[in-house]
Short mmCIF file of C-alpha atoms and ligand atoms in Angstrom, two decimals:
data_model
loop_
_atom_site.label_atom_id
_atom_site.label_comp_id
_atom_site.label_asym_id
_atom_site.label_seq_id
_atom_site.Cartn_x
_atom_site.Cartn_y
_atom_site.Cartn_z
CA MET A 57 14.37 -19.31 8.73
CA ALA A 58 15.54 -15.72 8.45
CA LEU A 59 13.24 -13.17 6.90
CA GLU A 60 14.81 -9.86 5.93
CA LEU A 61 12.67 -7.07 4.53
CA TYR A 62 14.25 -4.18 2.62
CA ILE A 63 12.26 -0.99 2.97
CA ILE A 64 12.42 2.78 2.59
CA SER A 65 10.81 4.75 5.40
CA GLY A 66 7.36 6.04 4.39
CA SER A 67 6.85 3.54 1.56
CA PRO A 68 3.19 2.40 1.46
CA HIS A 69 4.19 -0.76 -0.43
CA ALA A 70 6.65 -1.62 2.34
CA TRP A 71 4.00 -0.84 4.97
CA ALA A 72 1.66 -3.34 3.29
CA VAL A 73 4.22 -6.12 3.68
CA MET A 74 4.99 -5.10 7.27
CA LEU A 75 1.27 -5.19 8.06
CA GLY A 76 1.00 -8.60 6.40
CA MET A 77 3.92 -9.88 8.48
CA GLU A 78 2.22 -8.74 11.69
CA ILE A 79 -1.10 -10.35 10.73
CA LYS A 80 0.69 -13.60 9.88
CA GLY A 81 2.65 -13.44 13.15
CA LEU A 82 6.02 -13.66 11.37
CA LYS A 83 9.24 -12.33 12.82
CA TYR A 84 11.51 -10.48 10.43
CA THR A 85 14.42 -8.10 10.30
CA VAL A 86 13.98 -4.70 8.69
CA ARG A 87 16.79 -3.55 6.39
CA ARG A 88 16.14 0.15 5.94
CA LEU A 89 17.63 1.77 2.86
CA ASP A 90 18.41 5.47 2.73
CA PRO A 91 17.00 6.99 -0.49
CA SER A 92 19.03 10.19 0.02
CA LYS A 93 22.13 8.01 -0.40
CA LYS A 94 20.48 6.09 -3.26
CA GLU A 95 21.00 2.85 -1.34
CA HIS A 96 18.14 1.29 -3.35
CA LYS A 97 20.01 1.99 -6.61
CA THR A 98 23.31 0.29 -5.77
CA ASP A 99 24.65 -2.66 -7.75
CA ALA A 100 24.41 -4.82 -4.64
CA TYR A 101 20.71 -4.03 -4.14
CA SER A 102 19.96 -4.44 -7.85
CA THR A 103 20.98 -8.09 -7.56
CA LEU A 104 18.03 -8.44 -5.17
CA ASN A 105 15.59 -6.15 -7.00
CA PRO A 106 16.49 -5.15 -10.58
CA HIS A 107 13.90 -2.34 -10.53
CA GLY A 108 15.60 -0.55 -7.63
CA LYS A 109 12.37 -0.40 -5.64
CA VAL A 110 11.24 -1.49 -2.21
CA PRO A 111 10.00 -3.69 -0.68
CA THR A 112 12.14 -6.75 -1.29
CA LEU A 113 12.01 -9.86 0.89
CA LYS A 114 14.97 -12.15 1.40
CA HIS A 115 14.16 -15.49 2.98
CA ASP A 116 17.34 -17.52 3.28
CA ASP A 117 18.15 -18.18 -0.42
CA THR A 118 14.84 -16.95 -1.79
CA VAL A 119 14.36 -13.36 -2.91
CA ILE A 120 10.91 -11.95 -3.75
CA TYR A 121 9.98 -8.41 -4.76
CA GLU A 122 6.67 -6.70 -5.61
CA SER A 123 4.66 -6.15 -2.44
CA ILE A 124 1.67 -8.28 -3.43
CA ALA A 125 3.89 -11.17 -4.50
CA ILE A 126 5.60 -10.91 -1.12
CA LEU A 127 2.20 -11.00 0.61
CA ALA A 128 1.29 -14.16 -1.34
CA TYR A 129 4.65 -15.69 -0.39
CA ILE A 130 4.41 -14.97 3.34
CA ASP A 131 0.80 -16.17 3.38
CA GLN A 132 2.13 -19.66 2.73
CA LEU A 133 4.77 -19.47 5.47
CA SER A 134 2.25 -19.65 8.29
CA PRO A 135 -1.30 -21.03 8.57
CA LYS A 136 -2.28 -18.12 10.83
CA ASN A 137 -4.83 -15.62 9.37
CA SER A 138 -5.02 -16.50 5.69
CA LEU A 139 -4.52 -13.38 3.56
CA PHE A 140 -5.62 -14.85 0.24
CA GLY A 141 -8.54 -17.05 1.32
CA ALA A 142 -9.11 -20.75 1.74
CA THR A 143 -11.94 -21.31 -0.76
CA PRO A 144 -12.15 -20.56 -4.51
CA LYS A 145 -14.88 -18.00 -3.91
CA LYS A 146 -12.96 -16.16 -1.22
CA THR A 147 -9.65 -16.30 -3.10
CA GLY A 148 -11.27 -15.00 -6.27
CA LEU A 149 -12.90 -12.09 -4.46
CA ILE A 150 -9.68 -11.17 -2.63
CA TRP A 151 -7.66 -11.10 -5.88
CA GLN A 152 -10.43 -9.13 -7.58
CA ARG A 153 -10.28 -6.51 -4.80
CA VAL A 154 -6.46 -6.43 -4.84
CA PHE A 155 -6.50 -5.72 -8.59
CA GLU A 156 -9.25 -3.14 -8.19
CA LEU A 157 -7.06 -1.38 -5.62
CA THR A 158 -3.92 -1.44 -7.73
CA ASN A 159 -5.73 -0.56 -10.96
CA TYR A 160 -8.19 2.09 -9.79
CA LEU A 161 -7.13 3.39 -6.37
CA ARG A 162 -3.37 3.49 -6.38
CA ALA A 163 -2.99 6.09 -9.15
CA PRO A 164 -5.44 8.69 -7.78
CA LEU A 165 -4.24 8.34 -4.18
CA ILE A 166 -0.53 7.64 -4.51
CA ASP A 167 0.81 8.44 -7.98
CA ASP A 168 -1.22 11.63 -8.51
CA ALA A 169 -1.48 12.89 -4.92
CA ALA A 170 0.69 11.46 -2.12
CA ARG A 171 3.91 11.03 -4.09
CA PRO A 172 3.97 14.54 -5.66
CA ILE A 173 3.07 16.07 -2.29
CA PHE A 174 5.89 14.27 -0.46
CA GLN A 175 8.31 15.08 -3.25
CA GLY A 176 7.44 18.79 -3.11
CA ARG A 177 6.11 18.92 -6.66
CA PHE A 178 2.35 19.02 -6.01
CA THR A 179 0.43 21.39 -8.23
CA ASP A 180 -0.92 24.67 -6.87
CA ASN A 181 -3.25 25.08 -9.83
CA PRO A 182 -6.81 24.97 -8.38
CA ALA A 183 -8.30 23.30 -11.49
CA GLU A 184 -5.69 20.52 -11.35
CA VAL A 185 -6.15 20.09 -7.59
CA ARG A 186 -9.88 19.84 -8.19
CA GLU A 187 -9.39 17.05 -10.74
CA ILE A 188 -7.04 15.15 -8.42
CA SER A 189 -9.53 15.61 -5.60
CA VAL A 190 -12.49 14.33 -7.66
CA ASN A 191 -10.53 11.24 -8.76
CA ALA A 192 -9.40 10.47 -5.21
CA HIS A 193 -12.96 10.99 -4.01
CA THR A 194 -14.29 8.51 -6.61
CA ALA A 195 -11.69 5.93 -5.60
CA LEU A 196 -12.39 6.27 -1.89
CA THR A 197 -16.16 6.21 -2.42
CA TRP A 198 -15.77 2.77 -3.99
CA ALA A 199 -14.05 1.48 -0.82
CA GLU A 200 -16.40 3.38 1.49
CA ASN A 201 -19.44 1.75 -0.13
CA ILE A 202 -18.02 -1.74 0.33
CA LEU A 203 -17.15 -0.99 3.95
CA SER A 204 -20.69 0.23 4.62
CA THR A 205 -21.87 -3.37 4.18
CA SER A 206 -19.00 -5.37 5.73
CA PRO A 207 -16.19 -4.65 8.21
CA TYR A 208 -13.45 -5.57 5.72
CA LEU A 209 -13.14 -5.32 1.93
CA THR A 210 -13.94 -8.99 1.37
CA GLY A 211 -16.26 -9.74 4.28
CA ASN A 212 -15.90 -10.37 7.98
CA GLU A 213 -12.17 -11.11 8.05
CA ILE A 214 -9.13 -9.08 7.17
CA SER A 215 -7.49 -10.13 3.90
CA ALA A 216 -4.74 -9.07 1.50
CA ALA A 217 -7.19 -6.51 0.06
CA ASP A 218 -7.31 -4.57 3.36
CA VAL A 219 -3.56 -4.96 3.74
CA VAL A 220 -3.14 -3.22 0.38
CA LEU A 221 -5.79 -0.55 1.04
CA ILE A 222 -4.67 0.60 4.51
CA PRO A 223 -1.18 1.88 3.51
CA TYR A 224 -2.56 3.60 0.38
CA LEU A 225 -5.18 5.34 2.48
CA ASN A 226 -2.77 6.32 5.24
CA SER A 227 -0.16 7.61 2.85
CA PHE A 228 -2.81 9.71 1.08
CA LEU A 229 -4.15 11.13 4.36
CA ARG A 230 -0.66 11.93 5.66
CA ALA A 231 0.07 13.77 2.41
CA ALA A 232 -3.30 15.55 2.36
CA GLY A 233 -2.53 16.90 5.85
CA LYS A 234 0.57 18.76 4.62
CA PRO A 235 0.34 22.56 4.32
CA SER A 236 1.34 22.34 0.63
CA ALA A 237 -1.82 20.28 -0.01
CA LYS A 238 -4.23 22.47 1.96
CA LEU A 239 -6.83 22.64 -0.83
CA LEU A 240 -6.83 18.87 -1.24
CA GLY A 241 -6.83 18.25 2.50
CA GLU A 242 -9.92 20.36 3.01
CA ALA A 243 -11.92 17.97 0.81
CA PHE A 244 -10.97 14.87 2.83
CA LEU A 245 -10.05 15.78 6.40
CA PRO A 246 -11.20 14.79 8.90
CA LEU A 247 -11.85 11.38 7.39
CA GLU A 248 -14.53 10.65 10.02
CA SER A 249 -16.72 13.28 8.36
CA SER A 250 -15.99 12.52 4.70
CA PHE A 251 -15.67 8.72 4.78
CA PRO A 252 -16.89 7.36 8.14
CA ASN A 253 -16.61 3.68 7.23
CA LEU A 254 -13.04 4.08 6.02
CA ALA A 255 -12.19 5.94 9.20
CA VAL A 256 -13.01 3.05 11.56
N1 GSH B 468 4.73 -2.37 -7.62
C1 GSH B 468 5.75 -2.21 -6.61
C2 GSH B 468 5.90 -0.74 -6.32
C3 GSH B 468 7.13 -0.46 -5.49
C4 GSH B 468 7.40 1.03 -5.35
O1 GSH B 468 6.91 1.86 -6.12
N2 GSH B 468 8.21 1.35 -4.35
C5 GSH B 468 8.58 2.71 -4.12
C6 GSH B 468 8.30 3.09 -2.66
S1 GSH B 468 6.56 2.97 -2.28
C7 GSH B 468 10.07 2.88 -4.35
O2 GSH B 468 10.83 1.96 -4.16
N3 GSH B 468 10.47 4.07 -4.75
C8 GSH B 468 11.85 4.40 -4.91
C9 GSH B 468 12.22 4.74 -6.33
O3 GSH B 468 11.40 4.51 -7.24
O4 GSH B 468 13.30 5.27 -6.51
C10 GSH B 468 5.37 -3.00 -5.36
O5 GSH B 468 4.17 -3.24 -5.16
O6 GSH B 468 6.26 -3.43 -4.60
#
């Protein structure tokens, strides 16, 4: 069985799948696309992913895109370290957390902060930075509170929820450390001081 994963360097959604692959102990080949050459917008790639986004997984004749769908797919390829839980209660909680992350944490951390910073279009208006900072703070406080009572987002074992959270958090922190985001960075860095449970 040949697993090929199409990624763009720095993509948090691709990182989530790569992290999932490691946790599941799966071997795979990385196909890195160069966004400066628009390799993710070619006709050939659009036959794999019509949205022109990464990640996309090719497994022999099967093609899956959307990072969380890929995580669900690879979870069934190996019994090692279940990502989506083995009981109704666990599975329900994991999916609840995954949706909470994509609905309430992704926009403040990635869409409104990390992506504009990396793309060189982050605002330098202090009032706007303040709003972005407050929203990111609210999102991270939600995760911090959960992690103050258990080591992972759904209990004592790592799950798909943590696999989704970790790349969002790391992408946000990497962006917040950039000189162009100094004002934002000051509110979050170092993470050990602002969110100690997220930092471990
Ligand atoms: N919902 C999608 C999001 C994928 C996504 O936004 N990928 C970004 C990289 S993190 C991308 O391909 N960006 C390139 C573009 O939009 O041109 C998923 O979870 O896979």
